[in-house]
Amino acid sequence: MKHKLFTFGLVSILLASGIGTLSGCSDEDSSSESSHTVTKVNHKKSSSTNSESNEESSSGSKSKVPSEYENALATAKDYDEDQPMSKAGLLDQLTSKDGEGFTQDAGQYAVDHLNADWNENALKCARNYLKEEHLSRSDVQEQLSSSIDDGGEGFTSDQVQYAMSHLND
């Protein structure tokens, strides 16, 4: 019985720690992935972080910004350092149940206060698709501009145009 409980506990810990996969734009080598596979990086510290944040904000924190919003912003900064994403892609990662699980309001606060260079993120993502995924320029453009729901990166048309015009710089 102890062995079964230990095994169940170990599996639960591994799942809660966020072993997972998102963005084909990560700077890591993805040569073993198919050319259109999107690799997801999960930054979950623990499954209780978000609920603890909610408890702290309701228990009279001195900060005017709820701690869940601050945690979402800190997580967004981690993503922005690790891999280039669009604003839409980052918001989806922060708020989806398969991602970080923050509330929509906390995720929106995070992407609005991140001060990311979305044009540069689009360019980095485009370069990665060319170098690591070996996509054609037209496929890169399509991947960057396609919506998150369609498996794309969700960059705006201006950001895609910037990336495509600076690929050879």
Short mmCIF file of C-alpha atoms in Angstrom, two decimals, residues 46-145:
data_model
loop_
_atom_site.label_atom_id
_atom_site.label_comp_id
_atom_site.label_asym_id
_atom_site.label_seq_id
_atom_site.Cartn_x
_atom_site.Cartn_y
_atom_site.Cartn_z
CA SER A 46 3.65 24.78 -8.07
CA SER A 47 -0.05 24.16 -8.37
CA SER A 48 -0.77 26.17 -5.24
CA THR A 49 0.97 29.42 -6.26
CA ASN A 50 -2.07 31.04 -7.84
CA SER A 51 -4.44 30.13 -5.01
CA GLU A 52 -1.94 31.35 -2.43
CA SER A 53 -1.75 34.62 -4.34
CA ASN A 54 -5.51 35.02 -4.14
CA GLU A 55 -5.44 34.40 -0.38
CA GLU A 56 -2.69 36.98 0.12
CA SER A 57 -4.53 39.64 -1.85
CA SER A 58 -7.73 39.08 0.11
CA SER A 59 -5.94 39.11 3.48
CA GLY A 60 -5.05 42.80 3.34
CA SER A 61 -1.85 43.10 1.34
CA LYS A 62 -0.43 46.65 1.42
CA SER A 63 0.15 46.68 -2.35
CA LYS A 64 -2.55 48.31 -4.48
CA VAL A 65 -1.97 45.71 -7.20
CA PRO A 66 -3.35 42.27 -6.32
CA SER A 67 -0.63 39.70 -5.78
CA GLU A 68 -2.12 37.47 -8.49
CA TYR A 69 -1.53 40.30 -10.98
CA GLU A 70 2.06 40.72 -9.75
CA ASN A 71 2.62 36.96 -10.04
CA ALA A 72 1.19 36.96 -13.56
CA LEU A 73 3.52 39.83 -14.51
CA ALA A 74 6.54 38.02 -13.03
CA THR A 75 5.62 34.89 -14.97
CA ALA A 76 5.16 36.95 -18.14
CA LYS A 77 8.67 38.40 -17.65
CA ASP A 78 10.05 34.86 -17.35
CA TYR A 79 8.39 33.87 -20.61
CA ASP A 80 9.59 37.04 -22.35
CA GLU A 81 13.18 36.24 -21.34
CA ASP A 82 12.95 32.56 -22.34
CA GLN A 83 11.08 32.65 -25.61
CA PRO A 84 9.61 35.23 -27.96
CA MET A 85 5.82 35.29 -28.00
CA SER A 86 3.12 37.58 -29.29
CA LYS A 87 0.95 39.48 -26.86
CA ALA A 88 -1.96 37.19 -27.76
CA GLY A 89 0.18 34.08 -27.34
CA LEU A 90 1.49 35.19 -23.98
CA LEU A 91 -2.00 36.09 -22.75
CA ASP A 92 -3.22 32.66 -23.82
CA GLN A 93 -0.32 30.95 -22.05
CA LEU A 94 -0.89 32.91 -18.86
CA THR A 95 -4.65 32.33 -18.72
CA SER A 96 -5.29 28.90 -20.21
CA LYS A 97 -6.00 25.94 -17.98
CA ASP A 98 -3.21 24.06 -19.78
CA GLY A 99 -0.88 27.00 -19.20
CA GLU A 100 -0.51 29.02 -16.04
CA GLY A 101 -4.17 29.31 -15.07
CA PHE A 102 -4.20 32.99 -14.10
CA THR A 103 -7.48 34.88 -14.38
CA GLN A 104 -8.14 36.77 -17.60
CA ASP A 105 -7.80 40.09 -15.72
CA ALA A 106 -4.45 39.10 -14.20
CA GLY A 107 -3.15 37.92 -17.57
CA GLN A 108 -4.30 41.10 -19.28
CA TYR A 109 -2.62 43.18 -16.59
CA ALA A 110 0.61 41.23 -17.12
CA VAL A 111 0.78 41.63 -20.89
CA ASP A 112 -0.23 45.29 -20.66
CA HIS A 113 2.53 46.06 -18.13
CA LEU A 114 5.30 43.84 -19.55
CA ASN A 115 7.01 46.45 -21.74
CA ALA A 116 7.93 43.75 -24.24
CA ASP A 117 9.20 44.62 -27.70
CA TRP A 118 6.56 42.73 -29.68
CA ASN A 119 8.23 43.58 -33.01
CA GLU A 120 11.49 42.10 -31.78
CA ASN A 121 9.64 39.03 -30.48
CA ALA A 122 8.10 38.55 -33.93
CA LEU A 123 11.54 38.86 -35.55
CA LYS A 124 13.15 36.38 -33.13
CA CYS A 125 10.29 33.98 -33.70
CA ALA A 126 10.61 34.31 -37.49
CA ARG A 127 14.36 33.70 -37.35
CA ASN A 128 13.81 30.63 -35.22
CA TYR A 129 11.27 29.22 -37.66
CA LEU A 130 13.73 29.72 -40.52
CA LYS A 131 16.75 28.31 -38.69
CA GLU A 132 15.32 25.57 -36.49
CA GLU A 133 12.13 24.55 -38.25
CA HIS A 134 13.46 25.15 -41.80
CA LEU A 135 10.23 26.79 -42.93
CA SER A 136 9.96 28.82 -46.11
CA ARG A 137 9.50 32.58 -45.80
CA SER A 138 5.85 32.28 -46.78
CA ASP A 139 5.26 29.55 -44.17
CA VAL A 140 7.02 31.68 -41.54
CA GLN A 141 4.78 34.60 -42.40
CA GLU A 142 1.70 32.38 -42.22
CA GLN A 143 2.76 30.90 -38.86
CA LEU A 144 3.43 34.33 -37.35
CA SER A 145 0.14 35.82 -38.51
#
